[in-house]
Amino acid sequence: MDTHQGVAPPVPLQEIDVHTDTRQILERENRRIGREQLADLYIVDVDSHHTETESWTNILEYIEDPVVRENALTVQKVRAGNAYMYSPGGGVAHQDVAGRILHQASRREKVEETDVHRDVVLARRAMDSMGIDCTILFPTPLLALAEHPQLEIMVQLGKAYTRFVTEVLLPQENRLKTVVFLPLADPRESLKIVRRFAETPGVVGFMVTGQTPKPVHNNELMPVYAELEERGLPLVFHAGFNWNDPSMRLMNRFVGMHALSFVICNMVHMTNWVVNGMQERFPKLKVVWVESGLAWVPFLMQRLDNEFLMRPSEAPMLKRPPSEYMRDMYFASQPMERTDMEALRNTMRMINAENQLLYSSDWPHWDFDAPSVIYDLPFLSEQAKRNILGLNAKRIFNL
Amino acid sequence: MAEMFVGKASDFADRGRKVVAHGNTEIGIFRIGDAFYAYDNNCVHQGGPVCQGRIIPRVEEVLDDDRTSQGLRFSEDCINIVCPWHGYEYDLRTGRHQGDARLRLRPYEVKLDGDDVYVVVDATA
């Protein structure tokens, strides 16, 4: 017989909204960390996002061209929106599923700390909640910067953002690192950027974002890769979506476009990178592929191997099948497809996950992965979990 | 088993909720019309705080007799709870995911005694 026994007290937060503190949103992951061995692991998040639009005026102040800077700051004052920001989807973005996933939509939580920048406070809250020891920060809408139609603005905004991150945010929190945007459409400027920022404290690599107007095998880019290889700094490809891509324009739902466009972005760059023998030309360059999940990798390995073996004359630089070059590269885990554990296990075997896979959260975006998604995998050894959650990234990014 | 008092039925709005603590767990109690439902505040996807997400009618696609799409509408019958971490949507009456019924929130029994609402829990938890 059931008996009435006491009163269940309400929890302090009944509904999460855009004002909810990051620590409350992630409290459940934080409780897990307290209970399990996660707390003892060294965890590196190789892809967490800074919402730079919340500090956009601060960033514009770092534009070095005086005319572009003055124009940008004036536009920022007199118009709505973010000056000079370019959106490849024409401003159409539904990541938060029409307000269902609110940490993606907006973060209006209260920050009372004044000793460091608000963005640092938010990053700390996420790291502390998920037990993360080191975070590599990426921007959010600026991931589309490589597609900006004005080359000079692309270069100016990229440098301004790098300066803001490295001069304001990183000095305030030693656990934060970054990879610097390369405007591949301007190879000479890209090389200058590598030389200028390579030794800046907190810079652990350089990144290519989204769908670049120049292919990654363009001859003019070889000095950039050579410089990175010589310096031992990773080249990171962070995918992005583009609803204006002709094939993506056939998609009427964000879920379809997003599922394909991110992956296609990385697949195009990866295919060019492999069939043009870039791994043969720069065998010591560390190459990292970020934010397309993992399921695309075994698909592309099989597809390229199958076609290459019939057409080796078209990829004469290759001395091995494409999949073997791909296996020499590194992959960030998020958003890790986990709906078929056998398929995931096979993917991990094919990419040599124990040594090549890097945990990434993508926080605060809608499809983020907490560290427990790696920790909970039933088929990984304890050492593999340690490597994926942090030790692989420590080695690759010289942390 | 034990019945834990969670509140007065009249204090619950239609399509309202109360999330309560019980030991190391949290339970969300929801009202739809005159019926009450309760679930573990733990999304089967990544363990997110599902009961603290948005309550919203299910979205349906409207097909004409010739199977052409006539657009979308909100259901008048199905009310979903959306996990605030990643957007998994569960039918509040069944606790099952809208798109994969095998994914189900852990339910709790709810009992009404007059205007008092109780949730049946493991007394040892």
Coordinates of C-alpha atoms in Angstrom, one line a residue:
Chain A
M1 CA 0.0 0.0 0.0
D2 CA 1.4 3.4 -1.0
T3 CA 1.6 5.9 1.8
H4 CA 1.9 9.7 1.6
Q5 CA 5.5 10.4 2.6
G6 CA 6.6 14.0 2.6
V7 CA 6.7 16.7 0.1
A8 CA 8.9 16.8 -3.0
P9 CA 10.4 20.3 -3.1
P10 CA 10.4 22.2 -6.4
V11 CA 13.8 22.6 -8.1
P12 CA 14.9 26.3 -8.2
L13 CA 14.6 26.5 -12.0
Q14 CA 11.4 25.3 -13.6
E15 CA 12.2 26.2 -17.2
I16 CA 15.4 27.0 -19.0
D17 CA 15.3 30.2 -21.1
V18 CA 17.7 32.7 -22.7
H19 CA 18.5 34.2 -19.3
T20 CA 19.5 30.9 -17.6
D21 CA 23.0 30.7 -16.3
T22 CA 25.3 28.4 -18.3
R23 CA 26.1 26.6 -15.0
Q24 CA 22.4 25.8 -14.5
I25 CA 21.9 24.6 -18.1
L26 CA 24.9 22.3 -17.8
E27 CA 24.3 21.3 -14.2
R28 CA 23.5 17.7 -15.1
E29 CA 26.9 17.2 -16.8
N30 CA 28.5 18.8 -13.9
R31 CA 26.9 16.4 -11.4
R32 CA 28.1 13.5 -13.5
I33 CA 31.7 14.8 -13.4
G34 CA 31.4 14.9 -9.6
R35 CA 30.3 11.3 -9.5
E36 CA 32.6 9.7 -12.0
Q37 CA 36.2 9.5 -13.1
L38 CA 35.7 12.3 -15.6
A39 CA 37.0 14.7 -13.0
D40 CA 40.4 13.1 -13.1
L41 CA 40.8 13.2 -16.8
Y42 CA 42.6 15.9 -18.7
I43 CA 40.0 17.2 -21.1
V44 CA 40.6 19.4 -24.1
D45 CA 37.7 20.8 -26.1
V46 CA 39.2 21.5 -29.6
D47 CA 36.1 23.3 -30.8
S48 CA 34.1 25.6 -28.6
H49 CA 32.4 28.7 -29.8
H50 CA 32.7 32.3 -28.9
T51 CA 29.6 34.3 -29.8
E52 CA 31.5 37.3 -31.2
T53 CA 28.4 39.2 -32.2
E54 CA 27.9 39.9 -28.5
S55 CA 31.2 41.8 -28.5
W56 CA 31.1 43.1 -32.1
T57 CA 31.7 46.7 -31.4
N58 CA 34.8 45.8 -29.3
I59 CA 36.1 43.7 -32.2
L60 CA 35.5 46.4 -34.8
E61 CA 37.8 48.7 -32.8
Y62 CA 40.7 46.4 -33.7
I63 CA 40.3 46.9 -37.5
E64 CA 43.6 48.3 -38.6
D65 CA 42.6 50.1 -41.8
P66 CA 41.4 53.5 -40.4
V67 CA 38.7 54.0 -43.1
V68 CA 37.3 50.5 -42.8
R69 CA 37.4 50.8 -39.0
E70 CA 35.6 54.2 -39.0
N71 CA 33.0 53.0 -41.5
A72 CA 32.3 49.9 -39.5
L73 CA 32.0 51.7 -36.2
T74 CA 29.7 54.3 -37.7
V75 CA 27.5 51.7 -39.4
Q76 CA 27.4 49.8 -36.1
K77 CA 26.1 52.9 -34.3
V78 CA 23.5 54.0 -36.9
R79 CA 22.0 50.6 -38.1
A80 CA 20.7 47.4 -36.6
G81 CA 22.7 44.3 -37.1
N82 CA 26.5 43.7 -37.2
A83 CA 28.6 45.9 -39.5
Y84 CA 30.3 44.1 -42.3
M85 CA 29.2 40.7 -41.1
Y86 CA 28.5 38.4 -44.0
S87 CA 25.9 35.6 -43.9
P88 CA 26.1 33.1 -46.7
G89 CA 22.6 32.0 -46.0
G90 CA 21.3 35.5 -46.5
G91 CA 20.6 35.7 -42.8
V92 CA 18.5 32.6 -42.8
A93 CA 19.6 30.5 -39.9
H94 CA 17.4 28.2 -37.7
Q95 CA 19.9 26.5 -35.5
D96 CA 17.8 27.1 -32.4
V97 CA 14.8 25.3 -34.0
A98 CA 12.6 28.3 -33.6
G99 CA 13.5 29.0 -30.0
R100 CA 13.4 25.4 -28.8
I101 CA 17.1 25.2 -28.0
L102 CA 17.7 28.5 -26.3
H103 CA 21.4 28.3 -25.4
Q104 CA 22.0 28.5 -29.2
A105 CA 19.5 31.4 -29.6
S106 CA 20.9 33.9 -27.2
R107 CA 22.8 34.0 -23.9
R108 CA 21.4 36.9 -21.8
E109 CA 22.5 35.4 -18.5
K110 CA 23.7 37.7 -15.8
V111 CA 27.4 38.3 -15.4
E112 CA 28.4 40.2 -12.3
E113 CA 32.1 39.7 -12.5
T114 CA 33.9 42.8 -13.8
D115 CA 37.6 41.7 -13.5
V116 CA 37.5 39.9 -16.9
H117 CA 35.6 40.2 -20.1
R118 CA 32.0 38.8 -20.2
D119 CA 33.0 36.4 -22.9
V120 CA 35.7 35.0 -20.6
V121 CA 33.2 34.5 -17.8
L122 CA 30.9 32.6 -20.1
A123 CA 33.7 30.4 -21.4
R124 CA 34.8 29.7 -17.8
R125 CA 31.3 28.7 -16.8
A126 CA 31.1 26.2 -19.7
M127 CA 34.5 24.8 -19.0
D128 CA 34.0 24.4 -15.3
S129 CA 30.5 22.8 -15.8
M130 CA 31.9 20.2 -18.2
G131 CA 35.2 19.6 -16.5
I132 CA 37.2 20.9 -19.4
D133 CA 40.9 21.8 -18.8
C134 CA 41.6 23.6 -22.1
T135 CA 39.3 25.1 -24.8
I136 CA 40.2 26.1 -28.3
L137 CA 37.9 29.0 -29.2
F138 CA 36.3 29.5 -32.6
P139 CA 34.0 32.3 -33.7
T140 CA 30.4 31.7 -34.7
P141 CA 29.1 33.8 -37.6
L142 CA 32.6 34.7 -38.6
L143 CA 33.0 31.1 -39.7
A144 CA 31.4 32.4 -42.9
L145 CA 34.1 35.0 -43.3
A146 CA 36.0 33.0 -46.0
E147 CA 32.9 33.5 -48.2
H148 CA 32.8 37.3 -47.7
P149 CA 32.6 38.9 -51.2
Q150 CA 34.9 41.8 -50.2
L151 CA 38.4 40.4 -50.0
E152 CA 39.9 43.4 -48.2
I153 CA 37.0 43.3 -45.6
M154 CA 37.6 39.6 -45.1
V155 CA 41.2 40.2 -44.3
Q156 CA 40.6 43.2 -42.1
L157 CA 37.8 41.5 -40.0
G158 CA 39.8 38.3 -39.7
K159 CA 42.8 40.2 -38.2
A160 CA 40.6 42.4 -36.0
Y161 CA 39.0 39.3 -34.6
T162 CA 42.3 37.6 -34.0
R163 CA 43.6 40.7 -32.2
F164 CA 40.5 40.9 -30.0
V165 CA 40.8 37.3 -29.0
T166 CA 44.5 37.3 -28.4
E167 CA 44.9 40.7 -26.9
V168 CA 41.7 40.8 -24.8
L169 CA 40.3 37.3 -24.0
L170 CA 43.2 34.9 -24.0
P171 CA 45.4 36.9 -21.6
Q172 CA 42.6 36.8 -19.0
E173 CA 42.2 33.0 -19.0
N174 CA 45.2 30.7 -19.5
R175 CA 42.9 27.7 -20.3
L176 CA 41.6 29.5 -23.5
K177 CA 43.5 29.0 -26.8
T178 CA 42.6 29.8 -30.4
V179 CA 43.4 29.1 -34.0
V180 CA 43.8 32.0 -36.3
F181 CA 41.6 32.6 -39.3
L182 CA 43.4 32.4 -42.7
P183 CA 41.9 34.3 -45.6
L184 CA 42.9 31.6 -48.2
A185 CA 41.4 33.8 -51.0
D186 CA 44.5 36.0 -50.4
P187 CA 47.5 33.7 -50.2
R188 CA 50.0 36.5 -49.6
E189 CA 48.0 37.9 -46.8
S190 CA 47.5 34.4 -45.3
L191 CA 51.3 33.9 -45.2
K192 CA 51.8 37.3 -43.5
I193 CA 49.1 36.3 -40.9
V194 CA 50.9 33.1 -40.1
R195 CA 54.2 34.9 -39.6
R196 CA 52.6 37.7 -37.6
F197 CA 50.5 35.5 -35.2
A198 CA 52.4 32.2 -35.0
E199 CA 54.2 33.0 -31.8
T200 CA 51.4 35.0 -30.2
P201 CA 50.6 33.5 -26.8
G202 CA 47.5 31.3 -26.9
V203 CA 47.7 30.7 -30.7
V204 CA 47.9 26.9 -31.2
G205 CA 47.2 26.7 -34.9
F206 CA 45.5 28.3 -38.0
M207 CA 42.1 27.6 -39.5
V208 CA 40.3 27.5 -42.7
T209 CA 36.6 28.1 -42.4
G210 CA 33.6 27.3 -44.6
Q211 CA 33.7 27.2 -48.4
T212 CA 36.7 29.1 -49.6
P213 CA 36.7 30.8 -53.0
K214 CA 40.1 29.3 -53.8
P215 CA 40.6 25.6 -53.7
V216 CA 42.9 24.3 -51.0
H217 CA 45.3 22.9 -53.6
N218 CA 45.9 26.3 -55.3
N219 CA 49.6 26.6 -56.0
E220 CA 49.8 30.1 -54.4
L221 CA 48.9 28.5 -51.1
M222 CA 52.0 26.2 -50.9
P223 CA 54.1 28.8 -49.0
V224 CA 51.4 29.0 -46.4
Y225 CA 51.4 25.3 -45.8
A226 CA 55.2 25.1 -45.8
E227 CA 55.3 27.8 -43.2
L228 CA 52.8 26.0 -41.0
E229 CA 54.7 22.7 -41.4
E230 CA 58.0 24.2 -40.6
R231 CA 56.6 25.8 -37.4
G232 CA 54.8 22.6 -36.4
L233 CA 51.4 24.4 -36.2
P234 CA 48.2 22.5 -37.2
L235 CA 46.0 23.5 -40.1
V236 CA 42.4 23.2 -39.0
F237 CA 39.5 22.9 -41.4
H238 CA 36.3 24.1 -39.7
A239 CA 33.3 23.3 -41.9
G240 CA 30.4 25.6 -42.4
F241 CA 27.0 25.5 -44.1
N242 CA 25.9 27.5 -47.1
W243 CA 22.3 27.5 -48.0
N244 CA 23.2 29.5 -51.2
D245 CA 25.2 26.6 -52.5
P246 CA 23.2 25.6 -55.7
S247 CA 22.5 22.0 -54.5
M248 CA 21.6 23.2 -51.0
R249 CA 19.1 25.6 -52.5
L250 CA 17.0 22.6 -53.3
M251 CA 16.5 22.0 -49.6
N252 CA 13.4 23.4 -48.0
R253 CA 14.2 22.4 -44.4
F254 CA 17.1 23.5 -42.3
V255 CA 17.6 20.0 -41.0
G256 CA 18.3 18.7 -44.5
M257 CA 20.5 21.6 -45.5
H258 CA 22.5 21.5 -42.3
A259 CA 22.9 17.7 -42.3
L260 CA 24.5 17.8 -45.8
S261 CA 26.1 21.2 -46.2
F262 CA 28.6 21.0 -43.3
V263 CA 29.7 17.6 -44.4
I264 CA 30.0 18.6 -48.1
C265 CA 32.2 21.5 -47.1
N266 CA 34.7 19.2 -45.5
M267 CA 34.4 16.5 -48.1
V268 CA 35.2 19.0 -50.9
H269 CA 38.3 20.3 -49.1
M270 CA 39.3 16.8 -48.0
T271 CA 39.0 15.4 -51.5
N272 CA 41.1 18.2 -53.1
W273 CA 43.6 17.8 -50.3
V274 CA 44.0 14.1 -50.8
V275 CA 43.9 13.7 -54.6
N276 CA 46.3 16.5 -55.1
G277 CA 48.8 14.8 -52.8
M278 CA 49.0 17.4 -50.2
Q279 CA 50.0 14.8 -47.6
E280 CA 52.9 13.8 -49.8
R281 CA 54.0 17.4 -50.3
F282 CA 53.7 18.3 -46.6
P283 CA 54.0 15.0 -44.7
K284 CA 54.7 16.7 -41.4
L285 CA 51.9 19.2 -41.5
K286 CA 49.2 18.3 -38.9
V287 CA 45.7 18.6 -40.5
V288 CA 42.6 18.6 -38.4
W289 CA 39.0 18.3 -39.6
V290 CA 36.3 19.9 -37.4
E291 CA 32.5 19.8 -37.1
S292 CA 31.1 17.4 -39.5
G293 CA 30.6 14.5 -37.2
L294 CA 32.4 11.3 -38.1
A295 CA 30.1 9.2 -40.4
W296 CA 31.3 11.0 -43.5
V297 CA 34.9 9.8 -43.0
P298 CA 34.4 6.1 -43.7
F299 CA 32.1 6.9 -46.6
L300 CA 34.7 9.2 -48.2
M301 CA 37.5 6.7 -47.5
Q302 CA 35.7 3.9 -49.3
R303 CA 34.5 6.2 -52.1
L304 CA 37.9 7.7 -52.9
D305 CA 39.8 4.4 -52.6
N306 CA 37.4 2.7 -55.0
E307 CA 37.7 5.4 -57.6
F308 CA 41.4 6.1 -57.1
L309 CA 42.3 2.5 -57.8
M310 CA 40.7 2.7 -61.2
R311 CA 42.1 6.2 -62.0
P312 CA 45.5 6.5 -60.4
S313 CA 46.7 8.6 -63.4
E314 CA 44.5 11.4 -62.1
A315 CA 46.1 11.4 -58.7
P316 CA 49.7 10.6 -59.5
M317 CA 51.1 12.0 -56.2
L318 CA 49.5 9.2 -54.2
K319 CA 51.7 6.3 -53.2
R320 CA 48.9 4.7 -51.1
P321 CA 45.1 4.6 -51.2
P322 CA 43.4 7.8 -50.2
S323 CA 42.0 6.3 -47.0
E324 CA 45.5 5.8 -45.6
Y325 CA 46.3 9.5 -46.0
M326 CA 43.0 10.4 -44.4
R327 CA 43.9 8.1 -41.5
D328 CA 47.0 10.1 -40.9
M329 CA 44.9 13.2 -40.3
Y330 CA 42.9 14.2 -37.2
F331 CA 39.2 14.5 -36.7
A332 CA 37.2 16.4 -34.1
S333 CA 34.3 14.3 -32.7
Q334 CA 31.3 16.6 -32.7
P335 CA 28.5 16.1 -33.6
M336 CA 29.2 12.5 -33.1
E337 CA 26.5 10.2 -34.7
R338 CA 25.5 7.7 -32.0
T339 CA 22.3 6.2 -33.3
D340 CA 24.1 3.0 -34.5
M341 CA 26.8 1.9 -32.1
E342 CA 28.2 -0.8 -34.4
A343 CA 28.6 1.8 -37.2
L344 CA 30.3 4.2 -34.8
R345 CA 32.6 1.4 -33.6
N346 CA 33.5 0.7 -37.2
T347 CA 34.1 4.4 -37.9
M348 CA 36.5 4.6 -34.9
R349 CA 38.4 1.6 -36.2
M350 CA 38.7 3.1 -39.6
I351 CA 40.0 6.5 -38.4
N352 CA 42.3 5.0 -35.8
A353 CA 40.3 6.9 -33.2
E354 CA 42.5 6.1 -30.3
N355 CA 45.3 8.2 -31.7
Q356 CA 43.6 10.5 -34.3
L357 CA 40.3 11.5 -32.7
L358 CA 39.9 14.7 -30.7
Y359 CA 37.0 15.5 -28.4
S360 CA 35.1 18.7 -29.2
S361 CA 31.9 20.1 -27.6
D362 CA 30.8 22.9 -30.0
W363 CA 29.2 24.5 -27.0
P364 CA 27.0 26.6 -27.0
H365 CA 25.6 25.4 -30.2
W366 CA 22.4 23.3 -30.6
D367 CA 24.2 20.0 -31.4
F368 CA 26.9 20.2 -28.7
D369 CA 28.4 17.1 -27.2
A370 CA 29.4 17.0 -23.5
P371 CA 32.5 15.0 -22.6
S372 CA 30.4 12.1 -21.3
V373 CA 29.5 11.1 -24.9
I374 CA 33.1 9.9 -25.3
Y375 CA 33.3 8.6 -21.7
D376 CA 30.2 6.5 -22.0
L377 CA 31.1 4.7 -25.2
P378 CA 31.0 1.0 -24.4
F379 CA 33.7 -0.2 -26.8
L380 CA 36.6 2.2 -26.0
S381 CA 39.5 1.2 -23.7
E382 CA 40.3 3.5 -20.8
Q383 CA 43.4 4.7 -22.5
A384 CA 41.5 5.4 -25.7
K385 CA 39.0 7.6 -23.8
R386 CA 41.9 9.5 -22.2
N387 CA 43.5 10.0 -25.5
I388 CA 40.4 11.2 -27.3
L389 CA 39.2 13.4 -24.5
G390 CA 42.5 15.3 -24.1
L391 CA 45.9 13.6 -24.7
N392 CA 45.7 13.5 -28.5
A393 CA 44.9 17.2 -28.6
K394 CA 47.7 17.9 -26.1
R395 CA 50.1 16.3 -28.4
I396 CA 48.9 17.8 -31.7
F397 CA 48.4 21.3 -30.5
N398 CA 51.5 21.3 -28.2
L399 CA 49.4 22.2 -25.2
Chain B
M1 CA 6.9 2.8 -2.9
A2 CA 5.8 6.1 -1.5
E3 CA 3.6 8.9 -2.6
M4 CA 5.3 12.3 -2.6
F5 CA 3.1 15.4 -2.5
V6 CA 4.0 17.7 -5.3
G7 CA 1.3 20.4 -5.2
K8 CA -2.4 21.3 -5.7
A9 CA -3.9 20.4 -9.0
S10 CA -5.5 23.8 -9.1
D11 CA -2.1 25.3 -9.0
F12 CA -1.1 23.7 -12.3
A13 CA -2.0 25.6 -15.4
D14 CA -3.2 23.6 -18.3
R15 CA 0.0 22.6 -20.1
G16 CA 1.8 23.7 -17.0
R17 CA 4.5 21.8 -15.0
K18 CA 6.3 21.5 -11.8
V19 CA 9.8 20.0 -11.6
V20 CA 10.6 18.6 -8.2
A21 CA 13.6 17.1 -6.5
H22 CA 13.5 13.6 -5.0
G23 CA 16.8 12.4 -3.5
N24 CA 19.3 12.5 -6.4
T25 CA 16.7 12.6 -9.1
E26 CA 14.3 15.2 -10.4
I27 CA 10.8 14.6 -11.7
G28 CA 8.7 16.7 -13.9
I29 CA 5.0 16.6 -13.4
F30 CA 2.8 18.0 -16.2
R31 CA -0.8 18.8 -16.6
I32 CA -2.7 18.5 -19.9
G33 CA -6.4 19.2 -19.4
D34 CA -7.5 17.2 -16.4
A35 CA -4.7 14.6 -16.8
F36 CA -1.3 14.5 -15.1
Y37 CA 1.9 12.9 -16.3
A38 CA 5.3 12.6 -14.7
Y39 CA 8.8 11.8 -16.0
D40 CA 12.3 11.5 -14.9
N41 CA 14.1 14.8 -15.8
N42 CA 16.7 12.9 -17.9
C43 CA 16.7 12.9 -21.7
V44 CA 17.5 9.5 -23.2
H45 CA 19.8 11.2 -25.7
Q46 CA 22.6 12.8 -23.6
G47 CA 20.9 13.1 -20.1
G48 CA 19.7 16.7 -20.6
P49 CA 17.2 18.3 -18.3
V50 CA 14.3 17.5 -20.6
C51 CA 11.5 18.5 -18.1
Q52 CA 12.9 22.0 -18.0
G53 CA 12.4 22.6 -21.7
R54 CA 9.6 24.2 -23.7
I55 CA 6.1 22.8 -23.8
I56 CA 4.8 23.1 -27.3
P57 CA 2.2 21.5 -29.5
R58 CA 3.6 18.9 -32.0
V59 CA 4.2 20.3 -35.5
E60 CA 2.3 18.3 -38.2
E61 CA 2.5 18.4 -42.0
V62 CA -0.8 18.9 -43.7
L63 CA -1.4 16.8 -46.8
D64 CA -4.3 17.2 -49.2
D65 CA -6.1 14.2 -50.6
D66 CA -3.8 14.2 -53.5
R67 CA -0.9 14.0 -51.1
T68 CA 0.4 17.5 -51.8
S69 CA 1.8 19.3 -48.9
Q70 CA -0.4 22.2 -47.7
G71 CA 2.1 23.4 -45.1
L72 CA 2.5 22.9 -41.4
R73 CA 0.2 23.3 -38.4
F74 CA 0.4 22.8 -34.7
S75 CA -1.4 19.7 -33.4
E76 CA -4.5 20.3 -31.3
D77 CA -4.0 17.0 -29.5
C78 CA -0.3 16.2 -29.1
I79 CA 1.7 18.4 -26.7
N80 CA 5.4 17.9 -26.7
I81 CA 8.2 18.6 -24.2
V82 CA 11.4 19.7 -25.8
C83 CA 14.7 18.9 -24.3
P84 CA 16.5 22.2 -23.9
W85 CA 19.9 20.7 -24.6
H86 CA 19.4 19.3 -28.1
G87 CA 15.7 19.5 -29.0
Y88 CA 14.6 15.9 -28.6
E89 CA 10.8 16.2 -28.6
Y90 CA 8.6 13.8 -26.5
D91 CA 4.8 13.4 -26.4
L92 CA 3.8 14.5 -22.9
R93 CA 1.0 11.9 -22.8
T94 CA 3.2 8.9 -23.7
G95 CA 6.8 10.1 -22.9
R96 CA 7.8 8.7 -26.4
H97 CA 9.9 10.6 -28.9
Q98 CA 7.9 12.1 -31.8
G99 CA 10.0 10.5 -34.4
D100 CA 11.2 7.3 -32.8
A101 CA 8.7 5.7 -30.3
R102 CA 11.5 3.4 -29.0
L103 CA 13.0 6.4 -27.3
R104 CA 11.0 6.9 -24.1
L105 CA 11.3 9.0 -21.0
R106 CA 11.1 7.1 -17.7
P107 CA 7.6 7.6 -16.5
Y108 CA 6.3 7.9 -12.9
E109 CA 2.8 7.2 -11.7
V110 CA 0.8 10.2 -10.7
K111 CA -2.1 10.0 -8.2
L112 CA -4.8 12.5 -7.4
D113 CA -6.4 12.7 -4.0
G114 CA -9.0 15.5 -4.2
D115 CA -7.0 18.5 -5.3
D116 CA -3.7 17.0 -4.1
V117 CA -1.2 15.7 -6.6
Y118 CA 1.2 12.9 -5.6
V119 CA 3.9 11.2 -7.6
V120 CA 4.8 7.6 -6.7
V121 CA 8.5 7.1 -6.1
D122 CA 10.8 4.5 -4.8
A123 CA 10.9 5.1 -1.1
T124 CA 14.5 4.0 -0.9
A125 CA 15.8 6.5 -3.5

